[in-house]
PDB file of C-alpha atoms in Angstrom:
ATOM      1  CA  UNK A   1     103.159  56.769  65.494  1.00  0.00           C
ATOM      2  CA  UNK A   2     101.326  59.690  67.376  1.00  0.00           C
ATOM      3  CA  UNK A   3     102.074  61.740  70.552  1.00  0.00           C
ATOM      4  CA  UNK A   4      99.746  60.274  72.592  1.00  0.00           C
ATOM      5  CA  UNK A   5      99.768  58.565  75.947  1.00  0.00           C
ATOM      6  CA  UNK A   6      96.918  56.358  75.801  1.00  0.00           C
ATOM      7  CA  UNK A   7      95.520  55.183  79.653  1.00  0.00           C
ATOM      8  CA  UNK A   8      92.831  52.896  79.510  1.00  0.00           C
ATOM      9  CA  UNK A   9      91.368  50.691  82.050  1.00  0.00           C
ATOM     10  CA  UNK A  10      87.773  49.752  83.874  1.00  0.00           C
ATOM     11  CA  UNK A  11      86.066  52.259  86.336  1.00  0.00           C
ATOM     12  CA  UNK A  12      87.546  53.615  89.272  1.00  0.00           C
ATOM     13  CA  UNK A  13      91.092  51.915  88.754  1.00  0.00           C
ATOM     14  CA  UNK A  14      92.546  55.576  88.789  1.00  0.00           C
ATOM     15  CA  UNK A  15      93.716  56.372  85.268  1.00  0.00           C
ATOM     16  CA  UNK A  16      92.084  59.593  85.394  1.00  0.00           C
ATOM     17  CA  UNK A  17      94.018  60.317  88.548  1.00  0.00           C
ATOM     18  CA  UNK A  18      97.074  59.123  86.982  1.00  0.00           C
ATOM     19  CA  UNK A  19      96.000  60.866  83.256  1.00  0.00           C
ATOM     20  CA  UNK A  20      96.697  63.993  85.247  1.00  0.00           C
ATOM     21  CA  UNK A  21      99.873  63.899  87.115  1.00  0.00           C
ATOM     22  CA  UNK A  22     101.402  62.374  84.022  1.00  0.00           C
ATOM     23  CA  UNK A  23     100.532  65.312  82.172  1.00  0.00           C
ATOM     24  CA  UNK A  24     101.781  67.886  84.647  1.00  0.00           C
ATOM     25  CA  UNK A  25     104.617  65.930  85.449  1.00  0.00           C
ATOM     26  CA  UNK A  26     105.532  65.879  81.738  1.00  0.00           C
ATOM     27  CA  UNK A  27     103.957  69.093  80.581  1.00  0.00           C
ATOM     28  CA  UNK A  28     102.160  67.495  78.008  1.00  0.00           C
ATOM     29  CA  UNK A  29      98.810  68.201  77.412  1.00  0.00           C
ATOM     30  CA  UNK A  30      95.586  66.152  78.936  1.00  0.00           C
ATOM     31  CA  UNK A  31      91.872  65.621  77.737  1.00  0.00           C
ATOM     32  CA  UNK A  32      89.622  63.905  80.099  1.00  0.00           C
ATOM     33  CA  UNK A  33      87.731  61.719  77.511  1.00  0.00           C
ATOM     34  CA  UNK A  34      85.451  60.452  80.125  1.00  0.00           C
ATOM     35  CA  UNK A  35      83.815  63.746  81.158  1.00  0.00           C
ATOM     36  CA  UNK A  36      83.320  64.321  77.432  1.00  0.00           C
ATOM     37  CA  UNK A  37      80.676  61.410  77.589  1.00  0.00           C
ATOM     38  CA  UNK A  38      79.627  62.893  80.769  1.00  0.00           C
ATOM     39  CA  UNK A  39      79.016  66.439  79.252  1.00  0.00           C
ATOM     40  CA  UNK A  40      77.336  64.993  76.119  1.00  0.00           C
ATOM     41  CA  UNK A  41      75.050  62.660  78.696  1.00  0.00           C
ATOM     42  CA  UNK A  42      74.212  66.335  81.033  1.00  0.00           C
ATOM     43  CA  UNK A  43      73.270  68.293  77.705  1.00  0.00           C
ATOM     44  CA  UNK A  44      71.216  65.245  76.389  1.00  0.00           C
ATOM     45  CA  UNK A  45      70.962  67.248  72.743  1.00  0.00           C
ATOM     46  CA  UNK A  46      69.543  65.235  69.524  1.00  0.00           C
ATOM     47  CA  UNK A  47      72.579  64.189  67.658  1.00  0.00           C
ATOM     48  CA  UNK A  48      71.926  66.577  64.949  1.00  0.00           C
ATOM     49  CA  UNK A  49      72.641  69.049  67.503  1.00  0.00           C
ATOM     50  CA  UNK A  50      75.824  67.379  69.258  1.00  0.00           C
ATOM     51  CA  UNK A  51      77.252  66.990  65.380  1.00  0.00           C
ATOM     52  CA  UNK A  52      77.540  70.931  65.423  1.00  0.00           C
ATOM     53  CA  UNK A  53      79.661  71.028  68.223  1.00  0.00           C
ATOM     54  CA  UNK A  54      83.357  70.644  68.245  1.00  0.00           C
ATOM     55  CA  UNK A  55      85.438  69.400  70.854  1.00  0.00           C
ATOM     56  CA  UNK A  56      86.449  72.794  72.590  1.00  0.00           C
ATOM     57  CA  UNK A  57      82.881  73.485  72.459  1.00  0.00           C
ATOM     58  CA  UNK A  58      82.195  70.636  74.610  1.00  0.00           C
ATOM     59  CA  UNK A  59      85.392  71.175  76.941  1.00  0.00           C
ATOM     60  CA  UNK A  60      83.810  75.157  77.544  1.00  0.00           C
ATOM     61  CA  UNK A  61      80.239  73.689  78.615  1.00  0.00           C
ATOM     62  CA  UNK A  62      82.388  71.655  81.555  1.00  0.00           C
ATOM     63  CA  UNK A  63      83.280  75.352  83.100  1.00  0.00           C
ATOM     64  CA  UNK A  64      79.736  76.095  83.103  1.00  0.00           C
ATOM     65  CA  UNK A  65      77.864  72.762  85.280  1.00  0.00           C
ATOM     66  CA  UNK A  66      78.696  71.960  88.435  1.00  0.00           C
ATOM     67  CA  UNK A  67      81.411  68.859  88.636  1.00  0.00           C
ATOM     68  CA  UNK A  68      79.703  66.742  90.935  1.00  0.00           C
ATOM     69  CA  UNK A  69      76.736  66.842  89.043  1.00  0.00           C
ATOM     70  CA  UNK A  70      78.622  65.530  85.893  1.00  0.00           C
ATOM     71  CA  UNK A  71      80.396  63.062  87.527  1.00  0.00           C
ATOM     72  CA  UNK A  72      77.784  61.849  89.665  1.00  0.00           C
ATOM     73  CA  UNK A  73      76.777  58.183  89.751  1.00  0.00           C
ATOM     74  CA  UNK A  74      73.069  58.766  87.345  1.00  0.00           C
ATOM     75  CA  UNK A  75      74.941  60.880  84.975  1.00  0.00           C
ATOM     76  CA  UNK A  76      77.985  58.252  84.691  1.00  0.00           C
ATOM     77  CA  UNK A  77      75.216  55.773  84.119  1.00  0.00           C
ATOM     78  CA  UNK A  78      73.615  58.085  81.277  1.00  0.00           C
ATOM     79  CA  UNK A  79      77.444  58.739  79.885  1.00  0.00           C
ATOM     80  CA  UNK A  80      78.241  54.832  80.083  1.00  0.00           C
ATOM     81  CA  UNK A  81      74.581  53.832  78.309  1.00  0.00           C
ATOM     82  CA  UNK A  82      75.387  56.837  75.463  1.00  0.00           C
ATOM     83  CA  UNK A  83      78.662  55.159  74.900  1.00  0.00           C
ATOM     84  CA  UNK A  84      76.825  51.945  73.718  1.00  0.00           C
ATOM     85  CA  UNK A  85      75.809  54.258  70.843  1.00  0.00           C
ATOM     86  CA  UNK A  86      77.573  53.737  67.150  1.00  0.00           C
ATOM     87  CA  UNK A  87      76.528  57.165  66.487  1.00  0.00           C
ATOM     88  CA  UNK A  88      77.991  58.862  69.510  1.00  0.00           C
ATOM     89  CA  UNK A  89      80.835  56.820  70.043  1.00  0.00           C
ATOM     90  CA  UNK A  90      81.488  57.887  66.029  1.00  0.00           C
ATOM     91  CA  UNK A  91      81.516  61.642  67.050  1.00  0.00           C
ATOM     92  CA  UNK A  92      83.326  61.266  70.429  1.00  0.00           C
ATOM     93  CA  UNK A  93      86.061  59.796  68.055  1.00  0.00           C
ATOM     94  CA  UNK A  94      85.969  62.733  65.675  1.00  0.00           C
ATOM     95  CA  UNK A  95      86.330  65.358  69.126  1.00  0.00           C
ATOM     96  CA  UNK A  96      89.343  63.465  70.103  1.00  0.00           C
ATOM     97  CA  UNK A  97      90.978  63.305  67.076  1.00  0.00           C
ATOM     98  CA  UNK A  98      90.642  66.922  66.142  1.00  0.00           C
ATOM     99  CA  UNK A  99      91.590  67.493  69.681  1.00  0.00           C
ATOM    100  CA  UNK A 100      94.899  65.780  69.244  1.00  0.00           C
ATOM    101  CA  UNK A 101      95.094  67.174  65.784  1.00  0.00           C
ATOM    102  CA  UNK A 102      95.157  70.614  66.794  1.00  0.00           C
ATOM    103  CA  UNK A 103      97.853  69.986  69.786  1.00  0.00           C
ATOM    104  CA  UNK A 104      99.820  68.373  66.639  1.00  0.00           C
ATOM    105  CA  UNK A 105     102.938  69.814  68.020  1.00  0.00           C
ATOM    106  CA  UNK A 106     103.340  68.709  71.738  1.00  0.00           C
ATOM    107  CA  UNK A 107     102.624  65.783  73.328  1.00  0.00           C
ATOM    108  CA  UNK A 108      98.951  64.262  74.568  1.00  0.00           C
ATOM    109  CA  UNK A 109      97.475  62.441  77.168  1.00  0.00           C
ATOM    110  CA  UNK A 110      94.344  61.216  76.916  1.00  0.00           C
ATOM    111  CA  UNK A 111      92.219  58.410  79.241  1.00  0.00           C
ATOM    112  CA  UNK A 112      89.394  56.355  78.555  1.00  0.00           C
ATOM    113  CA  UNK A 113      88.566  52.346  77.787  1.00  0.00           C
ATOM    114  CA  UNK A 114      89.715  52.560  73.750  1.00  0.00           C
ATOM    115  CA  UNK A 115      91.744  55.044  73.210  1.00  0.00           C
ATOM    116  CA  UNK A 116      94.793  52.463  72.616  1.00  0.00           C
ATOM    117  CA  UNK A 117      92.277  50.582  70.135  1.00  0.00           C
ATOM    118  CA  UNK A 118      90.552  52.470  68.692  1.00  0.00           C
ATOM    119  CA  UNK A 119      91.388  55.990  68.854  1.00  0.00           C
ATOM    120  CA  UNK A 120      94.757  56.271  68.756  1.00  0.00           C
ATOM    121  CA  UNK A 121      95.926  52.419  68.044  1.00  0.00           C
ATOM    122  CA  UNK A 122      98.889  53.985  67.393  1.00  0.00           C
ATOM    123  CA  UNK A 123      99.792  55.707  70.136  1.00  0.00           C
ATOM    124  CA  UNK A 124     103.491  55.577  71.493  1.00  0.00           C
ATOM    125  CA  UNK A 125     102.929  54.608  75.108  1.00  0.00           C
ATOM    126  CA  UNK A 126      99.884  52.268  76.284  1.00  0.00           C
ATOM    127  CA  UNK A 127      98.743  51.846  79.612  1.00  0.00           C
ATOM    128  CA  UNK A 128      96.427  49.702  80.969  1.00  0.00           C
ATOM    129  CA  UNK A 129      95.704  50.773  84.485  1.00  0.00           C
ATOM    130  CA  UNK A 130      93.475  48.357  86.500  1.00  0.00           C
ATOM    131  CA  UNK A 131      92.721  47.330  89.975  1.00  0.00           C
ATOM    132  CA  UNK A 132      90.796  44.220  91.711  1.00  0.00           C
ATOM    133  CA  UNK A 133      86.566  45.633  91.992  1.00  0.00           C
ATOM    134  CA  UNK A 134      86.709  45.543  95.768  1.00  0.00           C
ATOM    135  CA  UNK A 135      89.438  47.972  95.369  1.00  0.00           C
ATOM    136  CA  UNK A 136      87.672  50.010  92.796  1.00  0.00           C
ATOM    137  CA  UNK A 137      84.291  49.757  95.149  1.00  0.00           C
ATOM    138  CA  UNK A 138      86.174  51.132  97.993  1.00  0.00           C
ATOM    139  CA  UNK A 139      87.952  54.029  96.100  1.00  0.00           C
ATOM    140  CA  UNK A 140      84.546  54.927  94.792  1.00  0.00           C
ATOM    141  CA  UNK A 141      82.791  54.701  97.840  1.00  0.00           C
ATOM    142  CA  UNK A 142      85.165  57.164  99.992  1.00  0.00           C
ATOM    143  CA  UNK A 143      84.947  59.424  97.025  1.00  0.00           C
ATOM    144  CA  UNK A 144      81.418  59.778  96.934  1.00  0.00           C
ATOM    145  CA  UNK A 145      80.971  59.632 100.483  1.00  0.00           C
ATOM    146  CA  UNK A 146      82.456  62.698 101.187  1.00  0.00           C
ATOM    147  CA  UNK A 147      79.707  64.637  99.078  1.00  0.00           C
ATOM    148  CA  UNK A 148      76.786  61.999 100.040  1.00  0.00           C
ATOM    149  CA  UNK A 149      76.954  60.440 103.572  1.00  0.00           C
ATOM    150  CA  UNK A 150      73.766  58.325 102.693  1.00  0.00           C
ATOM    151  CA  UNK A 151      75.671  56.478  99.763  1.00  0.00           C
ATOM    152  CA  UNK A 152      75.973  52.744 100.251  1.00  0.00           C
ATOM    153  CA  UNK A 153      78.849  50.237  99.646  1.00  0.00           C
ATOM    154  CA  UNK A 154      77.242  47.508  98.008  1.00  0.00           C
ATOM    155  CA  UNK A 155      75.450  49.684  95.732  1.00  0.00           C
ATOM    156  CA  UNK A 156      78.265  51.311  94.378  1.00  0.00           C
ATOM    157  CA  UNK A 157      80.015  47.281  94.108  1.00  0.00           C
ATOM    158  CA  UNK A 158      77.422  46.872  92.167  1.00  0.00           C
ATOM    159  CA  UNK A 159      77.404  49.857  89.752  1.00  0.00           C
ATOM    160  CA  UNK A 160      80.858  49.339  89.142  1.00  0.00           C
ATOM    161  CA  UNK A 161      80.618  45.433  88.752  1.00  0.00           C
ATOM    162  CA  UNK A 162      77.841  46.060  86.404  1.00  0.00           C
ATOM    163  CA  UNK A 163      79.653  48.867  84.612  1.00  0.00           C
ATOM    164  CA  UNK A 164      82.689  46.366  83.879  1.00  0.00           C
ATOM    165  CA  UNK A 165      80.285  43.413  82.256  1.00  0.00           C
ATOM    166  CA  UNK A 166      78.868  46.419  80.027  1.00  0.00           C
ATOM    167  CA  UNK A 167      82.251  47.400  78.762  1.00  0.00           C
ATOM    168  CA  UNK A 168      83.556  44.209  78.467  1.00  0.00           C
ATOM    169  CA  UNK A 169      80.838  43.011  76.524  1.00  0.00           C
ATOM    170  CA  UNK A 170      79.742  45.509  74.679  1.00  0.00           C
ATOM    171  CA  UNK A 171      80.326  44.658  70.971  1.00  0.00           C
ATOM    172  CA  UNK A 172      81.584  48.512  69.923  1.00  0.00           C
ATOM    173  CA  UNK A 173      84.910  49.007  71.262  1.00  0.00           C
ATOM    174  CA  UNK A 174      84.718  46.883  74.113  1.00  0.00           C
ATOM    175  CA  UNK A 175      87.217  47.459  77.164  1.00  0.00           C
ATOM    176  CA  UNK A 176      90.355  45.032  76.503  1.00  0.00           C
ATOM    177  CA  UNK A 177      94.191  45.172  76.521  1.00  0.00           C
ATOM    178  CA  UNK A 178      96.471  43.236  74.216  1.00  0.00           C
ATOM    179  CA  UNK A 179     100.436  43.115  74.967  1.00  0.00           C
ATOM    180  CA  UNK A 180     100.869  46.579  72.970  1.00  0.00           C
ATOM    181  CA  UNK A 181     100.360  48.381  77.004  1.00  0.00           C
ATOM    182  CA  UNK A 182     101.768  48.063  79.543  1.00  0.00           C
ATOM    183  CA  UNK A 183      99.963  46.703  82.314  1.00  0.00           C
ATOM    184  CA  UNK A 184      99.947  48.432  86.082  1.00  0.00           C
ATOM    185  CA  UNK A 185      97.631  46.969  88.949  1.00  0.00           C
ATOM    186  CA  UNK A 186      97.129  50.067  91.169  1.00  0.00           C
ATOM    187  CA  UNK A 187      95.386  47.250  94.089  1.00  0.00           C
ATOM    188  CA  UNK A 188      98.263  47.555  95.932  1.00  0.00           C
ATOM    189  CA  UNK A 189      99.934  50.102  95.268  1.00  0.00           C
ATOM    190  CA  UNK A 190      99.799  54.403  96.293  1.00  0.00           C
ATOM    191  CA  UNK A 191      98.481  57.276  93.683  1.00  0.00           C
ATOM    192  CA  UNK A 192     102.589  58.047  94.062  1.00  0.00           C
ATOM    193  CA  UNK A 193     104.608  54.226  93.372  1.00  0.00           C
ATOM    194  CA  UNK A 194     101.711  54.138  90.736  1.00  0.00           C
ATOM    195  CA  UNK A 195     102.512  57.245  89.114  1.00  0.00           C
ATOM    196  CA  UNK A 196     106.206  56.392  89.650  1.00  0.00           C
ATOM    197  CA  UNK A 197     105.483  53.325  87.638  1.00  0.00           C
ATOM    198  CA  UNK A 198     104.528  54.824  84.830  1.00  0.00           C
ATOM    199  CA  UNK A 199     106.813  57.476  84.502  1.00  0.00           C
ATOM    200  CA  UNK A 200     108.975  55.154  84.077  1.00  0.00           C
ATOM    201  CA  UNK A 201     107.683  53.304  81.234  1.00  0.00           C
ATOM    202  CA  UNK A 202     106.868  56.908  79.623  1.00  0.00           C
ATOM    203  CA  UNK A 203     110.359  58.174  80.217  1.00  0.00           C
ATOM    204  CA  UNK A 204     111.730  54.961  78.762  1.00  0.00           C
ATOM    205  CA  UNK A 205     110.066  55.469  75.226  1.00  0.00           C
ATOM    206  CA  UNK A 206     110.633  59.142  74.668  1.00  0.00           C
TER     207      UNK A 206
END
């Protein structure tokens, strides 16, 4: 069984929100697996290239580009179309690995839609953090709204709607939870009784 706190969950349910309190609260040690995708999707390398790259490589370019251009809604789009790809998805498994590999010694949190099935199945706590889309949609759209006052509601619904069919039913790792996690709804609930939610399950298993 391996040191890892595996958060997974659909887009904008707050897991990486949650990824990184948990850590500080805990002291353990976070990777943001999403914004890996994201940095791979900025660079937009050949994969010959990418392949030469290891994962603190890829962490250092993320001090170098501005953040809302990485997390911006085309590059998510780019990030979320690359992770279709055997090829990438192959590699990003290989950066998180040795990432967890070389923190061998302390503990890890890491966030993302498999890392509970596929990247670290064994991990020793799972959480599946989710919310209902309207929820998500809103959460998205105050976000962005404060660094685009032009952005509209139903488009973002509708990225995010469309960005839950395409990791649902993508056949390579596709977003799902099995009763290994435990699930936490965030619709209802603050950043804080969600946090305090799963400090509890993570206190309860070390």
């Amino acid at each position: 069984m391996s040191s890892v706190v595996a958060i997974d969950g659909p887009a904008c349910s707050g897991k990486g929100t949650l990824a990184r309190k948990i850590a500080e609260h805990f002291q353990f040690i976070y990777l943001d697996t999403g914004m890996l995708y994201r940095i791979i999707a900025y660079l937009n390398k050949p994969l010959e290239e990418l392949c030469n790259l290891s994962v603190f490589d890829v962490i250092k370019f993320s001090q170098k580009f501005n953040n809302n251009v990485l997390r911006s809604e085309e590059n998510g789009i780019r990030a979320s179309n690359l992770a279709k790809d055997p090829q990438i998805r192959e590699l990003m498994l290989k950066m998180q690995r040795d990432f967890v590999n070389y923190h061998s010694k302390e503990f890890c949190v890491l966030d993302g839609r498999d890392i509970g099935t596929v990247v670290f199945p064994d991990a020793f706590c799972k959480l599946f953090i989710t919310a209902d889309l309207e929820t998500r949609a809103k959460r998205r759209f105050q976000d962005l709204k404060k660094v685009n006052e032009h952005i509209k509601y139903n488009d973002i619904f509708a990225d995010i709607k469309r960005r839950d069919e395409q990791d649902i039913k993508r056949d390579i790792a596709p977003l799902h939870y099995d009763n290994s996690y435990h699930l936490i709804d965030t619709t209802k609930q603050s950043i804080e009784e969600a946090l305090g939610c799963c400090i509890s399950v993570i206190s309860s298993l070390l």
